[in-house]
PDB file of C-alpha atoms in Angstrom:
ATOM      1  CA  UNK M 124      99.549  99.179  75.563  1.00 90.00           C
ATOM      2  CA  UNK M 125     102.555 100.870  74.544  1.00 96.00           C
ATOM      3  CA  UNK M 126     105.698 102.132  77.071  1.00 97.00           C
ATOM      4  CA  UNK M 127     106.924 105.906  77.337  1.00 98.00           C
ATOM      5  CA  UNK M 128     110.483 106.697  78.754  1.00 97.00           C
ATOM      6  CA  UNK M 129     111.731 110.285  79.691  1.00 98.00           C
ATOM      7  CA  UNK M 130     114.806 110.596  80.849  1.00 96.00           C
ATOM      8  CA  UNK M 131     117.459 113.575  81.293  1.00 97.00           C
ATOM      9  CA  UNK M 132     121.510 113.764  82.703  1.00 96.00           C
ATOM     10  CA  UNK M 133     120.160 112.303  86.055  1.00 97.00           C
ATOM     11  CA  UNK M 134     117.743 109.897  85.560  1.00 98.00           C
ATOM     12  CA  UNK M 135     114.926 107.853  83.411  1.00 97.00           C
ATOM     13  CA  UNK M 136     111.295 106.500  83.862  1.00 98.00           C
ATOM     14  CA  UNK M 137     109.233 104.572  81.806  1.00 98.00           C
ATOM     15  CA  UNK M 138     105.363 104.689  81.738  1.00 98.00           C
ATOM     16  CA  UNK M 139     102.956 102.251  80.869  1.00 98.00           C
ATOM     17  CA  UNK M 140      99.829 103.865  78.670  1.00 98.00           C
ATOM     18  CA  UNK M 141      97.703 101.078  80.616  1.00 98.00           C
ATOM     19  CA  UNK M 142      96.890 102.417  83.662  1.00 98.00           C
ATOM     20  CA  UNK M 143      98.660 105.114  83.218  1.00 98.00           C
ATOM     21  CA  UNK M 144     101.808 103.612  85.372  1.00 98.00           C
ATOM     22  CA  UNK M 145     104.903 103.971  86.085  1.00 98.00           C
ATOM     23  CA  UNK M 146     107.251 100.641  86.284  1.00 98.00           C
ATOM     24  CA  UNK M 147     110.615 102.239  86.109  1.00 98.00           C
ATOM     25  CA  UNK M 148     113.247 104.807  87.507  1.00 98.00           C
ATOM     26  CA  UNK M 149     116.817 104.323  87.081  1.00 98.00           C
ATOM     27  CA  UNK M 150     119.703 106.575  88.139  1.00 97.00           C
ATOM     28  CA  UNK M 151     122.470 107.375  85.975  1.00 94.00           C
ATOM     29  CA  UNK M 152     124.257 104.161  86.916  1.00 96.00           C
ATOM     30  CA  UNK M 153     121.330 102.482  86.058  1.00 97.00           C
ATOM     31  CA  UNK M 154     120.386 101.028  89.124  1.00 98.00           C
ATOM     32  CA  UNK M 155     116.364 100.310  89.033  1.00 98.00           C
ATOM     33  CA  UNK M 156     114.217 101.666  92.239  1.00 98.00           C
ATOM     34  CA  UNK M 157     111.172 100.040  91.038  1.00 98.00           C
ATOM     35  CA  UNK M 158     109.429  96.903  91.704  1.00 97.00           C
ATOM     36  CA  UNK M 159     109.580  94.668  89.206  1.00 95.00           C
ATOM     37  CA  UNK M 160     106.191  93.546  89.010  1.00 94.00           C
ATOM     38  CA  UNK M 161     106.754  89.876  89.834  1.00 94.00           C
ATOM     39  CA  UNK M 162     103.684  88.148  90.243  1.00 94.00           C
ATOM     40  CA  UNK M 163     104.513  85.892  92.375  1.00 93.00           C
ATOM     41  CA  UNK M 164     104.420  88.580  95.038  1.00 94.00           C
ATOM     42  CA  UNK M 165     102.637  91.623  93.596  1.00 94.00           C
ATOM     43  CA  UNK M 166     101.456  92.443  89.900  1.00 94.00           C
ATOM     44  CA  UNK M 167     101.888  96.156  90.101  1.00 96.00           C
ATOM     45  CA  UNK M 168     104.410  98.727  89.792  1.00 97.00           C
ATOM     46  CA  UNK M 169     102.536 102.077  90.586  1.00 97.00           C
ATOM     47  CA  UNK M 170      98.834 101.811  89.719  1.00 98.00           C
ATOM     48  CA  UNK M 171      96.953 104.765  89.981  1.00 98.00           C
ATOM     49  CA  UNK M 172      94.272 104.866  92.563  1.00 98.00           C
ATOM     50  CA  UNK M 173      90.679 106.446  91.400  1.00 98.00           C
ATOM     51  CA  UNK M 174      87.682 107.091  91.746  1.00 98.00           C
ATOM     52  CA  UNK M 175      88.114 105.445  95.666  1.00 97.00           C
ATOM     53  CA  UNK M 176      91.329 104.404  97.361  1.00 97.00           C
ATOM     54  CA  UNK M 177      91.363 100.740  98.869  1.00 95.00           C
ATOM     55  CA  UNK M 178      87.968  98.879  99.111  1.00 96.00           C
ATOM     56  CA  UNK M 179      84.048  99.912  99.591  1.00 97.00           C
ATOM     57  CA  UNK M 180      82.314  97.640 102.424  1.00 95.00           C
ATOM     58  CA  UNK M 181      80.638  94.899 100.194  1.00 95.00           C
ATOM     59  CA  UNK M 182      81.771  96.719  96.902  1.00 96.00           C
ATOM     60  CA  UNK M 183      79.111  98.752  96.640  1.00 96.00           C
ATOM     61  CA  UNK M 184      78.116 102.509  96.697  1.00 96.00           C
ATOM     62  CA  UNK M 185      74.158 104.066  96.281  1.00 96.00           C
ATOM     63  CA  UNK M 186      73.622 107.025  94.078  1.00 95.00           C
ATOM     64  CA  UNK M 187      69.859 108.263  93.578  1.00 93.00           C
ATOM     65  CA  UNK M 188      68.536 104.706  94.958  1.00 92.00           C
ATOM     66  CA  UNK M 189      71.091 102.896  92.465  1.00 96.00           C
ATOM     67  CA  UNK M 190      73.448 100.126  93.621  1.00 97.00           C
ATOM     68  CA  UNK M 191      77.002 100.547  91.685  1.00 97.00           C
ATOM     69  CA  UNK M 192      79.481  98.157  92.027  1.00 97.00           C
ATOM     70  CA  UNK M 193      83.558  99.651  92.427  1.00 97.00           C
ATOM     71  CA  UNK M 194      86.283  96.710  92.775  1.00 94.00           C
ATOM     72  CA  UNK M 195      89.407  97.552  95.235  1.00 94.00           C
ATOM     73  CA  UNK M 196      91.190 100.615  94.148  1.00 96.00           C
ATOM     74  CA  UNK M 197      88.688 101.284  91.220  1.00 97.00           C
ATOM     75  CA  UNK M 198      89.628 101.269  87.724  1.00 98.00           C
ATOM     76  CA  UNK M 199      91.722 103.925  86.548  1.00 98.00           C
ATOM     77  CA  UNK M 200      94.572 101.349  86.952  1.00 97.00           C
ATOM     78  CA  UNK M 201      93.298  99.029  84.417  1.00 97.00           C
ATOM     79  CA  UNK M 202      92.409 101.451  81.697  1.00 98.00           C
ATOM     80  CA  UNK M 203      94.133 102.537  78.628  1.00 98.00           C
ATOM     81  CA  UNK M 204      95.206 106.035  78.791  1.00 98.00           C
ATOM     82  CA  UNK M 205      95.816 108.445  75.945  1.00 98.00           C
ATOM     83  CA  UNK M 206      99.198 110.203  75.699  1.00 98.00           C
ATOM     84  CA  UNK M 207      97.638 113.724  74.646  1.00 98.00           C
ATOM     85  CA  UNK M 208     100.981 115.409  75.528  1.00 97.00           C
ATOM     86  CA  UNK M 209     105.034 114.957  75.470  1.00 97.00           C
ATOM     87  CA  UNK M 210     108.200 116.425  75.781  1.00 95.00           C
ATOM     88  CA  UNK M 211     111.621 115.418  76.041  1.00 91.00           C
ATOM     89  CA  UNK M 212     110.879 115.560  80.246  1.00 95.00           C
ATOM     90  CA  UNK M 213     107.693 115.226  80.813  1.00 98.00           C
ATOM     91  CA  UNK M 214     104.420 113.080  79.229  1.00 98.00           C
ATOM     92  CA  UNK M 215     100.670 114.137  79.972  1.00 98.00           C
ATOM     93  CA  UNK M 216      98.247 110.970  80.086  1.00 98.00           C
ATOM     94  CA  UNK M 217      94.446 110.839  80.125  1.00 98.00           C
ATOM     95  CA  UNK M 218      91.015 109.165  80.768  1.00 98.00           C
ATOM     96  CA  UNK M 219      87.570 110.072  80.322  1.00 98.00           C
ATOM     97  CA  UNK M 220      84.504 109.165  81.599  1.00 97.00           C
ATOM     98  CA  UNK M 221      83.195 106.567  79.161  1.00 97.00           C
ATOM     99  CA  UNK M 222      80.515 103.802  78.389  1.00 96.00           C
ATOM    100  CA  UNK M 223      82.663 101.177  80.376  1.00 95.00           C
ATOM    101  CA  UNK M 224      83.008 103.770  83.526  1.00 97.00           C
ATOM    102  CA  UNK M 225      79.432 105.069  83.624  1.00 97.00           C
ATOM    103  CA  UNK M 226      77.829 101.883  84.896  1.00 97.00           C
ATOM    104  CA  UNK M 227      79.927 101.636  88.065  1.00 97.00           C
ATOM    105  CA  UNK M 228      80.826 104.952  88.669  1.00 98.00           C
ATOM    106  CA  UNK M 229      77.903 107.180  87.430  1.00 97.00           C
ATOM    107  CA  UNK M 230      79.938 110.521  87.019  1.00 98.00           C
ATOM    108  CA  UNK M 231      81.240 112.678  84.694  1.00 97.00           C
ATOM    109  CA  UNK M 232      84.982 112.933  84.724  1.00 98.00           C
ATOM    110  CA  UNK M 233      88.681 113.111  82.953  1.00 98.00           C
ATOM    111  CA  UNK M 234      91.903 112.341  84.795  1.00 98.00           C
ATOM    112  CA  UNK M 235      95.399 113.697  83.977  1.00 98.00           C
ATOM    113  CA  UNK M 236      98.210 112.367  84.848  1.00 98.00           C
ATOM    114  CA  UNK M 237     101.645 114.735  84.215  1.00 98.00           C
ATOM    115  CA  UNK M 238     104.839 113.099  84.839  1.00 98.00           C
ATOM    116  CA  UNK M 239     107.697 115.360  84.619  1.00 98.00           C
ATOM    117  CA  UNK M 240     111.479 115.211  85.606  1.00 98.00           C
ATOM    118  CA  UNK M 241     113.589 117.206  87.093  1.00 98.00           C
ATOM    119  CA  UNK M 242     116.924 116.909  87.994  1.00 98.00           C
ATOM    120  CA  UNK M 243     117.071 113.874  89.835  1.00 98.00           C
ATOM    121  CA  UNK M 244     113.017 114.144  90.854  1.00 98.00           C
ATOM    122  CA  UNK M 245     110.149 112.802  88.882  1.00 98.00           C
ATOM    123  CA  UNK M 246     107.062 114.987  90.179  1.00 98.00           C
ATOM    124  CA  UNK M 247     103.886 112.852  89.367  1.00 98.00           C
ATOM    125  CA  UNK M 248     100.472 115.497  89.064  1.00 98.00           C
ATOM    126  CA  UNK M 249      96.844 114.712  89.451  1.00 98.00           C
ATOM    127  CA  UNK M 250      94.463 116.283  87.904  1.00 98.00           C
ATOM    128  CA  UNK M 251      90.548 116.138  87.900  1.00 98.00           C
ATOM    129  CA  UNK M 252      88.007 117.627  85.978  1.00 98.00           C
ATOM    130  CA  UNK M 253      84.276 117.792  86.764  1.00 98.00           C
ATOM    131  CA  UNK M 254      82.509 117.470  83.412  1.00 97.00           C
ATOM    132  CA  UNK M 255      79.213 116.796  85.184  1.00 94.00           C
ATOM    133  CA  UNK M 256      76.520 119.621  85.808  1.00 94.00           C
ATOM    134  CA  UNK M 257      76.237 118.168  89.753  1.00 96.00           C
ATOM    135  CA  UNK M 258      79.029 117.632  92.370  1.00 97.00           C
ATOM    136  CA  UNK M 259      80.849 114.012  91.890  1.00 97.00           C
ATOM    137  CA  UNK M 260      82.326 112.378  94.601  1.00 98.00           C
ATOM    138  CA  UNK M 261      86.042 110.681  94.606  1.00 98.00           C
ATOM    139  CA  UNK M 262      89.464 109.160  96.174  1.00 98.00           C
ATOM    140  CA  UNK M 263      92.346 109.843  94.416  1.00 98.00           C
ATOM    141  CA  UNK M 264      95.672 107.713  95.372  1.00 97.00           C
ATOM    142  CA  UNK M 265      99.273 106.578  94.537  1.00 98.00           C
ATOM    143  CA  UNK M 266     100.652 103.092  95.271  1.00 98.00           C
ATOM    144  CA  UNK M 267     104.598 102.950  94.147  1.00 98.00           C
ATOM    145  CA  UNK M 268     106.291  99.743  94.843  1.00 98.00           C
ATOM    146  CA  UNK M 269     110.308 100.547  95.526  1.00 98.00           C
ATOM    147  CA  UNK M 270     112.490  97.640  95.088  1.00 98.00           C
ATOM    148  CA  UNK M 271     114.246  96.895  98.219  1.00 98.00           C
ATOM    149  CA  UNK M 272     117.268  94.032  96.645  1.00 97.00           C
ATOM    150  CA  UNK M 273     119.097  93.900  99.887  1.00 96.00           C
ATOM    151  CA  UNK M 274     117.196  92.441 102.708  1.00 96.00           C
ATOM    152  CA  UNK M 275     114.449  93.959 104.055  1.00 97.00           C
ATOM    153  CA  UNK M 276     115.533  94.591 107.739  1.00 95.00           C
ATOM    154  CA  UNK M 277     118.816  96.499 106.011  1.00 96.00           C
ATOM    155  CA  UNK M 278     116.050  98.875 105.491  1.00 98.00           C
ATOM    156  CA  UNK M 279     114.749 101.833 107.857  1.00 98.00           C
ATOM    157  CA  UNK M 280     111.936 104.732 107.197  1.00 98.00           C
ATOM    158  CA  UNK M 281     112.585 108.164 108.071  1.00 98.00           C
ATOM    159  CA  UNK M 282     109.891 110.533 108.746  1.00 97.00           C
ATOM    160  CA  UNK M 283     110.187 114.035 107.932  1.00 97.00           C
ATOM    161  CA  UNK M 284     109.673 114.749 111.669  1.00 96.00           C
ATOM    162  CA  UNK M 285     109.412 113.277 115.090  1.00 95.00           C
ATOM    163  CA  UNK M 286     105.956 112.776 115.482  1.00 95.00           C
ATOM    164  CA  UNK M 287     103.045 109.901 116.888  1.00 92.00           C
ATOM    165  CA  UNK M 288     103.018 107.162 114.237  1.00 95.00           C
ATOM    166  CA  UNK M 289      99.881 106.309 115.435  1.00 95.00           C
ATOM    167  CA  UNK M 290      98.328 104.176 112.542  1.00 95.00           C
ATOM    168  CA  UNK M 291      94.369 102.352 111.775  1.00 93.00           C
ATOM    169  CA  UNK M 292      94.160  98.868 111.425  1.00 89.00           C
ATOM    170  CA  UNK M 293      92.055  97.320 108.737  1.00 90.00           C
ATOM    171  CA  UNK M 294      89.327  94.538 109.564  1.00 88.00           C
ATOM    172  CA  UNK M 295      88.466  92.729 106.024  1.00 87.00           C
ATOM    173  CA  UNK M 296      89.673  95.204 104.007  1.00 90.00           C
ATOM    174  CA  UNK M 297      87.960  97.848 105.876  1.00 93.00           C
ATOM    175  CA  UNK M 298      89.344 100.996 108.072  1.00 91.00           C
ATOM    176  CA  UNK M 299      88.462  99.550 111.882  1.00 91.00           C
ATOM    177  CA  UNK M 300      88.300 101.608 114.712  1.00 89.00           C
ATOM    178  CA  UNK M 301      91.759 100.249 116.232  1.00 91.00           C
ATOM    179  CA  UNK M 302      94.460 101.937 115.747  1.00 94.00           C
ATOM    180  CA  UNK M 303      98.042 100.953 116.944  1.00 93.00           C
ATOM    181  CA  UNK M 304     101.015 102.671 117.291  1.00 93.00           C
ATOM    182  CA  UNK M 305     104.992 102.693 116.163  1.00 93.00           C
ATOM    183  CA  UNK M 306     107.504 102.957 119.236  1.00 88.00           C
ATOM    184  CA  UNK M 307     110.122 104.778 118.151  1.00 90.00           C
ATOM    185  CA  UNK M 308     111.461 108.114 120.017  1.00 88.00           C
ATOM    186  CA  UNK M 309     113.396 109.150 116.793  1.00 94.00           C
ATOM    187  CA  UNK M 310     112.163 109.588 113.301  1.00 95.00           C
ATOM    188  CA  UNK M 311     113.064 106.423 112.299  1.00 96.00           C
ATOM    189  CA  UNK M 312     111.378 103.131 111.729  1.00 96.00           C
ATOM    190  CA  UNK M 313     113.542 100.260 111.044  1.00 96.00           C
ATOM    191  CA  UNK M 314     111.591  97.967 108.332  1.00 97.00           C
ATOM    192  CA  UNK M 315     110.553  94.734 109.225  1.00 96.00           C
ATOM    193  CA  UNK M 316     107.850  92.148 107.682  1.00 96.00           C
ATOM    194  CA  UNK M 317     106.169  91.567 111.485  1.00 95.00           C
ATOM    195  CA  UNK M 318     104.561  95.715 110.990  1.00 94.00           C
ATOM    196  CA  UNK M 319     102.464  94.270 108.059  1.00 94.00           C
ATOM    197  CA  UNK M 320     101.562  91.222 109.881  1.00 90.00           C
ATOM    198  CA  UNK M 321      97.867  92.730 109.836  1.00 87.00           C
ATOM    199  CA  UNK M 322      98.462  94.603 105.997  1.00 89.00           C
ATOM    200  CA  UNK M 323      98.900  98.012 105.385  1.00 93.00           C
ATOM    201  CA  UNK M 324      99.265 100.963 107.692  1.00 94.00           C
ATOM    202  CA  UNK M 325      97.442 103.595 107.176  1.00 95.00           C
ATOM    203  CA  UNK M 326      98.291 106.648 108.502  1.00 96.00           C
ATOM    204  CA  UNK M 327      95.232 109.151 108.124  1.00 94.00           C
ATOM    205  CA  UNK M 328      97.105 112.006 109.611  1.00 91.00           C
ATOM    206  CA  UNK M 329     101.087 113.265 109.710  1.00 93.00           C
ATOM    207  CA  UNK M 330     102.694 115.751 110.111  1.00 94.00           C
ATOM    208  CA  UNK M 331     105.845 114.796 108.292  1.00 97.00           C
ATOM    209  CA  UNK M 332     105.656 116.249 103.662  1.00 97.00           C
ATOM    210  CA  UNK M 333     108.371 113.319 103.036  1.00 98.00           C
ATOM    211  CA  UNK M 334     109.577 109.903 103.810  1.00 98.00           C
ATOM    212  CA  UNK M 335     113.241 108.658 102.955  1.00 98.00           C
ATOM    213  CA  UNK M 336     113.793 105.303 102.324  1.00 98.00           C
ATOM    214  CA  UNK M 337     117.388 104.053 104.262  1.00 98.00           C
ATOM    215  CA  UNK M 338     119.345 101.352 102.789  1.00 97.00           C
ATOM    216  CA  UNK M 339     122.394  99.949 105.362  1.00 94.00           C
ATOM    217  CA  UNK M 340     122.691 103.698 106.618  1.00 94.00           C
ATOM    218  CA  UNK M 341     122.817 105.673 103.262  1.00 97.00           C
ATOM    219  CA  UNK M 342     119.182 107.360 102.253  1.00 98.00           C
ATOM    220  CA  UNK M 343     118.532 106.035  98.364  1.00 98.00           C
ATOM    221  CA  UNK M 344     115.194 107.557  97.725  1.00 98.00           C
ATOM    222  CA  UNK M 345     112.580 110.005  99.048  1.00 98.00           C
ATOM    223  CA  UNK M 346     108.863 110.614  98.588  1.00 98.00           C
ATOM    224  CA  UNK M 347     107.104 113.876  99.029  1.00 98.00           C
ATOM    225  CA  UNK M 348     103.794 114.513  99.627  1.00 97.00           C
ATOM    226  CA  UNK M 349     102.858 117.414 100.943  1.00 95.00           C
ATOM    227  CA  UNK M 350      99.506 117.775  98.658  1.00 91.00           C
ATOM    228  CA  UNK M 351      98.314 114.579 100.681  1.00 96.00           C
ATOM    229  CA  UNK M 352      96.990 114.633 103.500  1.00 95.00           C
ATOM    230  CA  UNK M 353      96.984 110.708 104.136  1.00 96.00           C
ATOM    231  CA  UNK M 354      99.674 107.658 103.393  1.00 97.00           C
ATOM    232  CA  UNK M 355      99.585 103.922 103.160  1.00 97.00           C
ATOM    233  CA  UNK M 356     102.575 101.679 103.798  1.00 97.00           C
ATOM    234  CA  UNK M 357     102.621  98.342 102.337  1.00 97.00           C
ATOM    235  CA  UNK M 358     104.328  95.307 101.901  1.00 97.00           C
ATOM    236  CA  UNK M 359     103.739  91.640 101.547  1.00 94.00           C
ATOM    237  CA  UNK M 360     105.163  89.611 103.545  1.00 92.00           C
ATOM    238  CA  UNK M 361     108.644  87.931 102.412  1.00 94.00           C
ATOM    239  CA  UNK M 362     107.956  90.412  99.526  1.00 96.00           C
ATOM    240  CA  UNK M 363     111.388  92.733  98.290  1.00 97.00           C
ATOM    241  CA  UNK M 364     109.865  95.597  98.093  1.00 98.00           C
ATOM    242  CA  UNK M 365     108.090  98.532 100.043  1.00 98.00           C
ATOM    243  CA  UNK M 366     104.908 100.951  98.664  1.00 98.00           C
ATOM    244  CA  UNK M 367     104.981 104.697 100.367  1.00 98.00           C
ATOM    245  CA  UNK M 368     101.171 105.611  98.903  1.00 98.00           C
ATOM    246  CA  UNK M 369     100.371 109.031  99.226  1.00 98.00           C
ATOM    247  CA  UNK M 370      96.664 109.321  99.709  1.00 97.00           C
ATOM    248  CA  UNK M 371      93.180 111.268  99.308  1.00 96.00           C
ATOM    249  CA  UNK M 372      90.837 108.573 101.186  1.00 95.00           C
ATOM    250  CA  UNK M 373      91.424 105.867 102.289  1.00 96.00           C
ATOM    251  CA  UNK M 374      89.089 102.211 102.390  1.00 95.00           C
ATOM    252  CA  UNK M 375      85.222 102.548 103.266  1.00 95.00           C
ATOM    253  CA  UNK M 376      85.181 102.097 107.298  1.00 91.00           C
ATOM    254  CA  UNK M 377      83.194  98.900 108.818  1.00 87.00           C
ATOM    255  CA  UNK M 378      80.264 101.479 109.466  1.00 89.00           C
ATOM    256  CA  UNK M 379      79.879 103.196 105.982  1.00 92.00           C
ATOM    257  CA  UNK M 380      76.404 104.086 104.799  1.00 93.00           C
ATOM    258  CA  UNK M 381      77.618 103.547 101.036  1.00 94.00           C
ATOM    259  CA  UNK M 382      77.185 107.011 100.323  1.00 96.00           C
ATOM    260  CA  UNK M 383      79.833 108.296  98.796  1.00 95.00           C
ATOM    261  CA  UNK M 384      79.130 111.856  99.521  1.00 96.00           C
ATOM    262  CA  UNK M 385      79.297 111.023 103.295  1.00 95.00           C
ATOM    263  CA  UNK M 386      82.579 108.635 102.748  1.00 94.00           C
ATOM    264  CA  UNK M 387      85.321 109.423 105.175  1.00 92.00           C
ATOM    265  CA  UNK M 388      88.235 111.493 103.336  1.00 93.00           C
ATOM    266  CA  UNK M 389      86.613 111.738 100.000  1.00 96.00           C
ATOM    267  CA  UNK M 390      86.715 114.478  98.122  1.00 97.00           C
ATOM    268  CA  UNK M 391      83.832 116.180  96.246  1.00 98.00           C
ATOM    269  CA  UNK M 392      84.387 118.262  93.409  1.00 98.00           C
ATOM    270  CA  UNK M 393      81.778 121.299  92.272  1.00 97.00           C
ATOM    271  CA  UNK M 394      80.259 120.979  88.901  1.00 95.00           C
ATOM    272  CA  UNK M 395      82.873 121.950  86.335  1.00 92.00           C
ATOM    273  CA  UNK M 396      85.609 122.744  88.601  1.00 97.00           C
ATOM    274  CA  UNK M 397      89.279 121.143  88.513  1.00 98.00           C
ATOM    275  CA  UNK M 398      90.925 119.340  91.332  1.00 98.00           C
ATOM    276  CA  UNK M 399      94.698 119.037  91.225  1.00 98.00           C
ATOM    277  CA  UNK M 400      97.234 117.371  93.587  1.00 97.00           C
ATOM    278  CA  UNK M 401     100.758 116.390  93.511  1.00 97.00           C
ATOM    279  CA  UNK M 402     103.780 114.366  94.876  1.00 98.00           C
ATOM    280  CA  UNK M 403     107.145 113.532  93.759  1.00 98.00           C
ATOM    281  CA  UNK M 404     110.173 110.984  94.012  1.00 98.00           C
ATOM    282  CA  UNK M 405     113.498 111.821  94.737  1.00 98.00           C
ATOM    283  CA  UNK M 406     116.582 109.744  93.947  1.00 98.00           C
ATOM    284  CA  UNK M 407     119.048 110.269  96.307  1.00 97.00           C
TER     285      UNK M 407
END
């Protein structure tokens, strides 16, 4: 594993080649807005999320009266990428569709990842290519972890928009069929470690592109995802930090066939064609 950094007059980021992820973005001043990976709490930085976002009931998919086997998040995040292109702002990473995928995942695929900056943004691109002769089947996610040093209730969420925050629960890992809500009459949602009491939220529907992260009244940082249609918040609890995860799919329901053709929110790709999504962090 080896570590890229970009950086310009505004800020820099630093990518790991394993897993293609990024574990750093300072400002000028130098002040870091990403988790530091402390195990104690959570591992991760920003692992990328593919070929399924969250987990399959029992682990397990069936293609053509085969059992596969996909562990949470599947394993793009634990794979060594190849840089195949830089410049001084932005670095191109890959995967491929290999002898270690092919037995759990029995597709024909490569993944790009583009990170590029600009101005004070870092725009983060997806891209997947088809290199099967049949349709393949996938979820496609992001999971950054923003460091949060001051303490977490100093800390609101602002939606784009005024909407229903109406979230699903999960039940074992699972997308239930109860959904709660977030009482708020304004945009905001003041942070607090009793919303993840039950795990993530997961919002499968908003109408809000962006989310701002507040810290004691000032806004710090903001995500945009306007490519997505779904998003995860996530924290542990007593954890400093806070993950705004921009989603295609989302974990298999507690009624999934295992097929996943028929898997709610996936997305299936045509034989040879190229799927491409984006979202982007803003320093503030």
């Amino acid at each position: 594993m080896s570590v890229i950094t970009l950086s310009n007059s505004q800020i820099s980021v630093a990518i790991k080649t394993l897993g293609a992820e990024l574990c750093s973005i300072k400002n000028k001043l130098n002040r870091e807005f990403m988790w530091e990976g402390n195990p104690n709490f959570w591992g991760k930085h920003s692992p990328v999320l593919f070929p399924i976002v969250g987990t399959l009931k029992n682990n397990t998919f069936y293609h053509n009266d085969t059992k596969y086997t996909l562990t949470r998040h599947g394993f793009a995040r634990d794979m060594e990428f190849e840089l195949i292109e830089k410049t001084e702002d932005s670095a191109t990473f890959s995967i491929q569709s290999n002898s270690a995928t092919l037995p759990n995942y029995p597709f024909e695929f490569e993944l790009q990842i583009q990170y590029t900056l600009i101005n004070t943004t870092v725009e983060i691109d997806y891209k997947v290519v088809n290199k099967d002769n049949s349709e393949i089947p996938f979820s496609i996610g992001a999971h950054p972890a923003f460091a949060l040093p001051s303490s977490f209730e100093d800390y609101n969420l602002d939606f784009e928009k005024v909407e229903p925050l109406e979230y699903t629960l999960l039940e074992n890992d699972l997308v239930s069929q109860q959904t709660e809500k977030i009482h708020t009459d304004t945009n905001r949602v003041p942070l607090t470690y009793e919303l993840f009491k039950r795990d993530a939220l997961i919002f499968k529907k908003l109408q809000s592109n962006s989310l701002t992260i507040i810290e004691e009244e000032k806004p710090i940082l903001k995500v945009h995802f306007q490519d997505f249609p779904s998003l995860g918040i996530w924290t542990k609890v007593g954890a400093p930090f806070i993950c705004l995860e921009p989603w295609f799919g989302y974990s298999d329901t507690t009624e999934s066939n295992g097929n996943l053709f028929e898997k709610e929110g996936v997305i299936v790709l045509e034989a040879n064609a190229k799927f491409q999504a984006k979202f982007s962090i803003e320093i503030l």
